[in-house]
Every structure is written in C-alpha cells, then in structure tokens.
mmCIF file with all atom_site columns, C-alpha atoms and ligand atoms in Angstrom:
data_model
loop_
_atom_site.group_PDB
_atom_site.id
_atom_site.type_symbol
_atom_site.label_atom_id
_atom_site.label_alt_id
_atom_site.label_comp_id
_atom_site.label_asym_id
_atom_site.label_entity_id
_atom_site.label_seq_id
_atom_site.pdbx_PDB_ins_code
_atom_site.Cartn_x
_atom_site.Cartn_y
_atom_site.Cartn_z
_atom_site.occupancy
_atom_site.B_iso_or_equiv
_atom_site.pdbx_formal_charge
_atom_site.auth_seq_id
_atom_site.auth_comp_id
_atom_site.auth_asym_id
_atom_site.auth_atom_id
_atom_site.pdbx_PDB_model_num
ATOM   1   C CA . MET A 1 1   ? 0.000   0.000  0.000   1.00 0.00 ? 1   MET A CA 1
ATOM   2   C CA . THR A 1 2   ? 1.115   3.566  -0.666  1.00 0.00 ? 2   THR A CA 1
ATOM   3   C CA . ASP A 1 3   ? 1.599   5.280  2.673   1.00 0.00 ? 3   ASP A CA 1
ATOM   4   C CA . ILE A 1 4   ? 1.475   9.001  3.451   1.00 0.00 ? 4   ILE A CA 1
ATOM   5   C CA . LEU A 1 5   ? 3.134   10.597 6.457   1.00 0.00 ? 5   LEU A CA 1
ATOM   6   C CA . VAL A 1 6   ? 1.234   13.465 8.091   1.00 0.00 ? 6   VAL A CA 1
ATOM   7   C CA . LEU A 1 7   ? 3.357   15.623 10.386  1.00 0.00 ? 7   LEU A CA 1
ATOM   8   C CA . ASN A 1 8   ? 2.069   18.285 12.749  1.00 0.00 ? 8   ASN A CA 1
ATOM   9   C CA . GLY A 1 9   ? 4.273   20.839 14.447  1.00 0.00 ? 9   GLY A CA 1
ATOM   10  C CA . PRO A 1 10  ? 4.162   22.740 17.726  1.00 0.00 ? 10  PRO A CA 1
ATOM   11  C CA . ASN A 1 11  ? 0.954   23.568 19.575  1.00 0.00 ? 11  ASN A CA 1
ATOM   12  C CA . LEU A 1 12  ? -1.218  21.552 17.216  1.00 0.00 ? 12  LEU A CA 1
ATOM   13  C CA . ASN A 1 13  ? -1.717  19.075 20.073  1.00 0.00 ? 13  ASN A CA 1
ATOM   14  C CA . MET A 1 14  ? -3.715  21.904 21.683  1.00 0.00 ? 14  MET A CA 1
ATOM   15  C CA . LEU A 1 15  ? -6.316  22.077 18.915  1.00 0.00 ? 15  LEU A CA 1
ATOM   16  C CA . GLY A 1 16  ? -9.864  22.223 20.211  1.00 0.00 ? 16  GLY A CA 1
ATOM   17  C CA . LYS A 1 17  ? -8.801  24.353 23.198  1.00 0.00 ? 17  LYS A CA 1
ATOM   18  C CA . ARG A 1 18  ? -6.441  26.666 21.362  1.00 0.00 ? 18  ARG A CA 1
ATOM   19  C CA . GLU A 1 19  ? -7.962  29.876 19.913  1.00 0.00 ? 19  GLU A CA 1
ATOM   20  C CA . PRO A 1 20  ? -10.973 27.992 18.471  1.00 0.00 ? 20  PRO A CA 1
ATOM   21  C CA . GLU A 1 21  ? -12.116 31.116 16.635  1.00 0.00 ? 21  GLU A CA 1
ATOM   22  C CA . ILE A 1 22  ? -8.933  30.807 14.543  1.00 0.00 ? 22  ILE A CA 1
ATOM   23  C CA . TYR A 1 23  ? -8.182  27.080 14.511  1.00 0.00 ? 23  TYR A CA 1
ATOM   24  C CA . GLY A 1 24  ? -11.660 25.618 14.867  1.00 0.00 ? 24  GLY A CA 1
ATOM   25  C CA . ARG A 1 25  ? -13.091 23.232 17.453  1.00 0.00 ? 25  ARG A CA 1
ATOM   26  C CA . GLU A 1 26  ? -11.787 19.966 16.048  1.00 0.00 ? 26  GLU A CA 1
ATOM   27  C CA . THR A 1 27  ? -9.056  18.315 18.084  1.00 0.00 ? 27  THR A CA 1
ATOM   28  C CA . LEU A 1 28  ? -5.932  16.863 16.492  1.00 0.00 ? 28  LEU A CA 1
ATOM   29  C CA . GLU A 1 29  ? -7.459  13.427 17.107  1.00 0.00 ? 29  GLU A CA 1
ATOM   30  C CA . ASP A 1 30  ? -10.550 14.533 15.122  1.00 0.00 ? 30  ASP A CA 1
ATOM   31  C CA . ILE A 1 31  ? -8.280  15.656 12.281  1.00 0.00 ? 31  ILE A CA 1
ATOM   32  C CA . HIS A 1 32  ? -6.412  12.360 12.479  1.00 0.00 ? 32  HIS A CA 1
ATOM   33  C CA . ALA A 1 33  ? -9.727  10.473 12.142  1.00 0.00 ? 33  ALA A CA 1
ATOM   34  C CA . ARG A 1 34  ? -10.729 12.702 9.228   1.00 0.00 ? 34  ARG A CA 1
ATOM   35  C CA . CYS A 1 35  ? -7.389  12.050 7.492   1.00 0.00 ? 35  CYS A CA 1
ATOM   36  C CA . ARG A 1 36  ? -7.630  8.313  8.075   1.00 0.00 ? 36  ARG A CA 1
ATOM   37  C CA . LYS A 1 37  ? -11.083 8.245  6.499   1.00 0.00 ? 37  LYS A CA 1
ATOM   38  C CA . ARG A 1 38  ? -9.971  10.286 3.478   1.00 0.00 ? 38  ARG A CA 1
ATOM   39  C CA . ALA A 1 39  ? -6.810  8.231  3.049   1.00 0.00 ? 39  ALA A CA 1
ATOM   40  C CA . THR A 1 40  ? -8.811  4.990  3.109   1.00 0.00 ? 40  THR A CA 1
ATOM   41  C CA . GLY A 1 41  ? -11.124 6.428  0.452   1.00 0.00 ? 41  GLY A CA 1
ATOM   42  C CA . LEU A 1 42  ? -8.093  7.267  -1.672  1.00 0.00 ? 42  LEU A CA 1
ATOM   43  C CA . GLY A 1 43  ? -6.543  3.827  -1.170  1.00 0.00 ? 43  GLY A CA 1
ATOM   44  C CA . LEU A 1 44  ? -3.665  5.257  0.863   1.00 0.00 ? 44  LEU A CA 1
ATOM   45  C CA . GLY A 1 45  ? -2.137  4.180  4.151   1.00 0.00 ? 45  GLY A CA 1
ATOM   46  C CA . LEU A 1 46  ? -1.582  6.896  6.734   1.00 0.00 ? 46  LEU A CA 1
ATOM   47  C CA . GLU A 1 47  ? 0.768   7.629  9.606   1.00 0.00 ? 47  GLU A CA 1
ATOM   48  C CA . PHE A 1 48  ? -0.120  10.695 11.684  1.00 0.00 ? 48  PHE A CA 1
ATOM   49  C CA . ARG A 1 49  ? 2.345   12.332 14.103  1.00 0.00 ? 49  ARG A CA 1
ATOM   50  C CA . GLN A 1 50  ? 2.755   15.522 16.112  1.00 0.00 ? 50  GLN A CA 1
ATOM   51  C CA . SER A 1 51  ? 5.727   17.034 17.908  1.00 0.00 ? 51  SER A CA 1
ATOM   52  C CA . ASN A 1 52  ? 6.470   20.311 19.651  1.00 0.00 ? 52  ASN A CA 1
ATOM   53  C CA . HIS A 1 53  ? 10.186  19.766 18.941  1.00 0.00 ? 53  HIS A CA 1
ATOM   54  C CA . GLU A 1 54  ? 11.914  21.046 15.828  1.00 0.00 ? 54  GLU A CA 1
ATOM   55  C CA . GLY A 1 55  ? 14.586  18.311 15.884  1.00 0.00 ? 55  GLY A CA 1
ATOM   56  C CA . ALA A 1 56  ? 11.986  15.540 16.073  1.00 0.00 ? 56  ALA A CA 1
ATOM   57  C CA . LEU A 1 57  ? 10.235  17.003 13.034  1.00 0.00 ? 57  LEU A CA 1
ATOM   58  C CA . VAL A 1 58  ? 13.561  17.263 11.179  1.00 0.00 ? 58  VAL A CA 1
ATOM   59  C CA . ASP A 1 59  ? 14.312  13.598 12.013  1.00 0.00 ? 59  ASP A CA 1
ATOM   60  C CA . TRP A 1 60  ? 10.894  12.491 10.747  1.00 0.00 ? 60  TRP A CA 1
ATOM   61  C CA . VAL A 1 61  ? 11.243  14.528 7.549   1.00 0.00 ? 61  VAL A CA 1
ATOM   62  C CA . GLN A 1 62  ? 14.686  13.032 6.885   1.00 0.00 ? 62  GLN A CA 1
ATOM   63  C CA . GLN A 1 63  ? 13.388  9.498  7.431   1.00 0.00 ? 63  GLN A CA 1
ATOM   64  C CA . ALA A 1 64  ? 10.142  9.957  5.486   1.00 0.00 ? 64  ALA A CA 1
ATOM   65  C CA . PRO A 1 65  ? 11.345  8.487  2.147   1.00 0.00 ? 65  PRO A CA 1
ATOM   66  C CA . GLU A 1 66  ? 12.267  5.223  3.909   1.00 0.00 ? 66  GLU A CA 1
ATOM   67  C CA . GLY A 1 67  ? 8.621   4.370  4.528   1.00 0.00 ? 67  GLY A CA 1
ATOM   68  C CA . PHE A 1 68  ? 6.374   6.892  2.836   1.00 0.00 ? 68  PHE A CA 1
ATOM   69  C CA . ALA A 1 69  ? 5.465   7.957  -0.687  1.00 0.00 ? 69  ALA A CA 1
ATOM   70  C CA . GLY A 1 70  ? 4.351   11.471 0.256   1.00 0.00 ? 70  GLY A CA 1
ATOM   71  C CA . LEU A 1 71  ? 4.393   13.987 3.090   1.00 0.00 ? 71  LEU A CA 1
ATOM   72  C CA . LEU A 1 72  ? 1.632   16.286 4.344   1.00 0.00 ? 72  LEU A CA 1
ATOM   73  C CA . LEU A 1 73  ? 3.088   18.806 6.768   1.00 0.00 ? 73  LEU A CA 1
ATOM   74  C CA . ASN A 1 74  ? 1.550   21.394 9.046   1.00 0.00 ? 74  ASN A CA 1
ATOM   75  C CA . PRO A 1 75  ? 4.755   22.892 10.413  1.00 0.00 ? 75  PRO A CA 1
ATOM   76  C CA . GLY A 1 76  ? 2.895   25.202 12.819  1.00 0.00 ? 76  GLY A CA 1
ATOM   77  C CA . ALA A 1 77  ? 5.058   28.147 13.822  1.00 0.00 ? 77  ALA A CA 1
ATOM   78  C CA . TYR A 1 78  ? 8.230   26.368 12.616  1.00 0.00 ? 78  TYR A CA 1
ATOM   79  C CA . GLY A 1 79  ? 7.063   27.100 9.094   1.00 0.00 ? 79  GLY A CA 1
ATOM   80  C CA . HIS A 1 80  ? 7.823   30.733 9.794   1.00 0.00 ? 80  HIS A CA 1
ATOM   81  C CA . THR A 1 81  ? 11.157  30.179 11.514  1.00 0.00 ? 81  THR A CA 1
ATOM   82  C CA . SER A 1 82  ? 12.853  26.895 10.654  1.00 0.00 ? 82  SER A CA 1
ATOM   83  C CA . ILE A 1 83  ? 15.702  26.872 8.157   1.00 0.00 ? 83  ILE A CA 1
ATOM   84  C CA . ALA A 1 84  ? 16.442  23.373 9.519   1.00 0.00 ? 84  ALA A CA 1
ATOM   85  C CA . LEU A 1 85  ? 13.050  22.119 8.314   1.00 0.00 ? 85  LEU A CA 1
ATOM   86  C CA . HIS A 1 86  ? 13.576  23.892 4.982   1.00 0.00 ? 86  HIS A CA 1
ATOM   87  C CA . ASP A 1 87  ? 16.938  22.139 4.536   1.00 0.00 ? 87  ASP A CA 1
ATOM   88  C CA . ALA A 1 88  ? 15.533  18.730 5.560   1.00 0.00 ? 88  ALA A CA 1
ATOM   89  C CA . LEU A 1 89  ? 12.618  19.081 3.122   1.00 0.00 ? 89  LEU A CA 1
ATOM   90  C CA . LYS A 1 90  ? 15.067  19.957 0.344   1.00 0.00 ? 90  LYS A CA 1
ATOM   91  C CA . THR A 1 91  ? 16.644  16.497 0.634   1.00 0.00 ? 91  THR A CA 1
ATOM   92  C CA . LEU A 1 92  ? 13.336  14.744 -0.139  1.00 0.00 ? 92  LEU A CA 1
ATOM   93  C CA . ASP A 1 93  ? 12.456  13.102 -3.424  1.00 0.00 ? 93  ASP A CA 1
ATOM   94  C CA . ILE A 1 94  ? 8.820   12.497 -2.433  1.00 0.00 ? 94  ILE A CA 1
ATOM   95  C CA . PRO A 1 95  ? 5.969   15.005 -2.926  1.00 0.00 ? 95  PRO A CA 1
ATOM   96  C CA . VAL A 1 96  ? 5.318   17.416 -0.059  1.00 0.00 ? 96  VAL A CA 1
ATOM   97  C CA . VAL A 1 97  ? 2.163   19.418 0.629   1.00 0.00 ? 97  VAL A CA 1
ATOM   98  C CA . GLU A 1 98  ? 2.180   22.143 3.284   1.00 0.00 ? 98  GLU A CA 1
ATOM   99  C CA . VAL A 1 99  ? -1.080  22.752 5.131   1.00 0.00 ? 99  VAL A CA 1
ATOM   100 C CA . HIS A 1 100 ? -2.232  25.490 7.501   1.00 0.00 ? 100 HIS A CA 1
ATOM   101 C CA . LEU A 1 101 ? -5.628  25.480 9.154   1.00 0.00 ? 101 LEU A CA 1
ATOM   102 C CA . SER A 1 102 ? -5.855  29.263 9.265   1.00 0.00 ? 102 SER A CA 1
ATOM   103 C CA . ASN A 1 103 ? -5.397  31.782 6.480   1.00 0.00 ? 103 ASN A CA 1
ATOM   104 C CA . VAL A 1 104 ? -1.923  32.893 7.507   1.00 0.00 ? 104 VAL A CA 1
ATOM   105 C CA . PHE A 1 105 ? -2.026  35.725 4.956   1.00 0.00 ? 105 PHE A CA 1
ATOM   106 C CA . ALA A 1 106 ? -4.989  37.321 6.728   1.00 0.00 ? 106 ALA A CA 1
ATOM   107 C CA . ARG A 1 107 ? -3.097  37.285 10.036  1.00 0.00 ? 107 ARG A CA 1
ATOM   108 C CA . GLU A 1 108 ? 0.018   38.941 11.502  1.00 0.00 ? 108 GLU A CA 1
ATOM   109 C CA . ALA A 1 109 ? 2.818   39.848 9.072   1.00 0.00 ? 109 ALA A CA 1
ATOM   110 C CA . PHE A 1 110 ? 5.210   37.377 10.741  1.00 0.00 ? 110 PHE A CA 1
ATOM   111 C CA . ARG A 1 111 ? 2.949   34.545 9.534   1.00 0.00 ? 111 ARG A CA 1
ATOM   112 C CA . HIS A 1 112 ? 3.138   35.640 5.896   1.00 0.00 ? 112 HIS A CA 1
ATOM   113 C CA . HIS A 1 113 ? 6.528   34.066 5.280   1.00 0.00 ? 113 HIS A CA 1
ATOM   114 C CA . SER A 1 114 ? 7.087   30.308 5.185   1.00 0.00 ? 114 SER A CA 1
ATOM   115 C CA . TYR A 1 115 ? 10.403  28.479 4.949   1.00 0.00 ? 115 TYR A CA 1
ATOM   116 C CA . VAL A 1 116 ? 8.421   25.393 3.919   1.00 0.00 ? 116 VAL A CA 1
ATOM   117 C CA . SER A 1 117 ? 6.469   26.787 0.947   1.00 0.00 ? 117 SER A CA 1
ATOM   118 C CA . PRO A 1 118 ? 9.471   27.159 -1.423  1.00 0.00 ? 118 PRO A CA 1
ATOM   119 C CA . VAL A 1 119 ? 10.336  23.477 -0.923  1.00 0.00 ? 119 VAL A CA 1
ATOM   120 C CA . ALA A 1 120 ? 6.761   22.141 -1.001  1.00 0.00 ? 120 ALA A CA 1
ATOM   121 C CA . ASP A 1 121 ? 4.919   20.979 -4.105  1.00 0.00 ? 121 ASP A CA 1
ATOM   122 C CA . GLY A 1 122 ? 1.821   22.820 -2.981  1.00 0.00 ? 122 GLY A CA 1
ATOM   123 C CA . VAL A 1 123 ? 0.231   24.723 -0.107  1.00 0.00 ? 123 VAL A CA 1
ATOM   124 C CA . VAL A 1 124 ? -3.302  24.556 1.321   1.00 0.00 ? 124 VAL A CA 1
ATOM   125 C CA . CYS A 1 125 ? -4.189  27.281 3.776   1.00 0.00 ? 125 CYS A CA 1
ATOM   126 C CA . GLY A 1 126 ? -7.210  28.853 5.408   1.00 0.00 ? 126 GLY A CA 1
ATOM   127 C CA . LEU A 1 127 ? -9.630  25.970 4.862   1.00 0.00 ? 127 LEU A CA 1
ATOM   128 C CA . GLY A 1 128 ? -9.501  24.511 8.360   1.00 0.00 ? 128 GLY A CA 1
ATOM   129 C CA . ALA A 1 129 ? -9.385  20.753 8.821   1.00 0.00 ? 129 ALA A CA 1
ATOM   130 C CA . LEU A 1 130 ? -10.710 20.287 5.289   1.00 0.00 ? 130 LEU A CA 1
ATOM   131 C CA . GLY A 1 131 ? -7.257  21.412 4.128   1.00 0.00 ? 131 GLY A CA 1
ATOM   132 C CA . TYR A 1 132 ? -5.755  18.162 5.388   1.00 0.00 ? 132 TYR A CA 1
ATOM   133 C CA . ALA A 1 133 ? -8.190  16.102 3.305   1.00 0.00 ? 133 ALA A CA 1
ATOM   134 C CA . LEU A 1 134 ? -7.502  18.289 0.274   1.00 0.00 ? 134 LEU A CA 1
ATOM   135 C CA . GLY A 1 135 ? -3.775  17.927 0.819   1.00 0.00 ? 135 GLY A CA 1
ATOM   136 C CA . LEU A 1 136 ? -4.134  14.132 0.875   1.00 0.00 ? 136 LEU A CA 1
ATOM   137 C CA . GLU A 1 137 ? -6.132  14.308 -2.331  1.00 0.00 ? 137 GLU A CA 1
ATOM   138 C CA . ALA A 1 138 ? -3.412  16.387 -3.980  1.00 0.00 ? 138 ALA A CA 1
ATOM   139 C CA . LEU A 1 139 ? -0.751  13.897 -2.884  1.00 0.00 ? 139 LEU A CA 1
ATOM   140 C CA . ALA A 1 140 ? -2.825  10.981 -4.216  1.00 0.00 ? 140 ALA A CA 1
ATOM   141 C CA . ALA A 1 141 ? -3.192  12.758 -7.568  1.00 0.00 ? 141 ALA A CA 1
ATOM   142 C CA . ARG A 1 142 ? 0.524   13.531 -7.708  1.00 0.00 ? 142 ARG A CA 1
ATOM   143 C CA . LEU A 1 143 ? 1.393   9.919  -6.903  1.00 0.00 ? 143 LEU A CA 1
ATOM   144 C CA . ALA A 1 144 ? -1.020  8.726  -9.580  1.00 0.00 ? 144 ALA A CA 1
ATOM   145 C CA . GLY A 1 145 ? 1.023   10.756 -12.059 1.00 0.00 ? 145 GLY A CA 1
ATOM   146 C CA . GLU A 1 146 ? -1.291  13.737 -12.394 1.00 0.00 ? 146 GLU A CA 1
ATOM   147 C CA . ARG A 1 147 ? 0.381   17.142 -12.602 1.00 0.00 ? 147 ARG A CA 1
ATOM   148 C CA . ALA A 1 148 ? -1.225  20.258 -11.210 1.00 0.00 ? 148 ALA A CA 1
HETATM 149 C C1 . DHK B 2 .   ? -0.558  26.773 12.935  1.00 0.00 ? 201 DHK B C1 1
HETATM 150 C C2 . DHK B 2 .   ? 0.222   27.411 13.826  1.00 0.00 ? 201 DHK B C2 1
HETATM 151 O O1 . DHK B 2 .   ? 0.544   26.842 14.980  1.00 0.00 ? 201 DHK B O1 1
HETATM 152 C C3 . DHK B 2 .   ? 0.694   28.798 13.598  1.00 0.00 ? 201 DHK B C3 1
HETATM 153 O O2 . DHK B 2 .   ? 1.929   29.056 14.213  1.00 0.00 ? 201 DHK B O2 1
HETATM 154 C C4 . DHK B 2 .   ? 0.750   29.140 12.136  1.00 0.00 ? 201 DHK B C4 1
HETATM 155 C C5 . DHK B 2 .   ? -0.816  27.304 11.585  1.00 0.00 ? 201 DHK B C5 1
HETATM 156 C C6 . DHK B 2 .   ? -0.552  28.772 11.445  1.00 0.00 ? 201 DHK B C6 1
HETATM 157 C C7 . DHK B 2 .   ? -2.169  26.856 11.058  1.00 0.00 ? 201 DHK B C7 1
HETATM 158 O O3 . DHK B 2 .   ? -2.970  27.698 10.664  1.00 0.00 ? 201 DHK B O3 1
HETATM 159 O O4 . DHK B 2 .   ? -2.427  25.653 11.012  1.00 0.00 ? 201 DHK B O4 1
HETATM 160 O O5 . DHK B 2 .   ? 1.021   30.495 11.980  1.00 0.00 ? 201 DHK B O5 1
#
C-alpha cells in the first residue's frame, strides 16, 4: 500500500482548546480520524504524528522516504522560523504538501513568510481541517502521475 506521512508541528496538540475562533473546534485526534477516512477512500495508508520539537520534526522529515510515498506537513510556527526544516525538506524526493488550518495571509505579518512553501509541491491554507483532506487528495493525484 502507498503510505502518506502526516506531520504536525508545535501547539497543534492543543487544537480544540487553542484559539478555536482561529483554529476551529476539532481536536488533532478529530483531524487524524478525518485524514484516516480520506486516506482509506483514496486507497492510501496513513501515519499521523505531532511534535512540539523542531529536531523531532527534522528527524521524521529526513526518514520519510524510507517508509512513505508522500508527506503532508503542518509545520505550525516552525514554518515561519525553521531553516532546519527547509533544509531537511530539500533532501526529499517524495511530494510534499504544506497545510495550515488558518489563512496565515490574513493574520500577523510574521505569519506571511514560510520556509516550507518554497520546498513544497503545494500549499493549502485557510480551509480549516478540510485542508488536510484536500492535501491528501493532492498527494494521491501527484502519486497517480497527475500534474497540477
Ligand atoms: C498553525 C500554527 O501553529 C501557527 O503558528 C501558524 C498554523 C498557522 C495553522 O494555521 O495551522 O502560523
């Protein structure tokens, strides 16, 4: 089976309680369940992880090609700060989709820049938890040989 790795960065474990007017009321576990359902529908396997630690995320990104055909990444705030994640993503030869729950461009200026976007195949942002499902769909299409 083709497996997709979904990585979530810092503070995303707080979803549901964290600024629900911005991030919605779904918990990370709800999003995990949503992703699992969508992945099954697309014929994909899914591994879903979260860490508050930049190094753990870098390790998982580096290792991703060993077990996964694609990567869906919500880097959280590290998207705005992490050259280490940028460099790790650059080593990958599997498709990468960046996802943000909120519309980062409608928020503070420091959220407008992403170190992940230039090394991602695509970006979904501002569509809440639906963005994860759309990201999985985009990865499935890319893996099936469709080009955007
Ligand atoms: C999540 C975060 O934790 C923020 O630091 C980003 C992103 C936005 C999101 O919308 O999913 O700025």
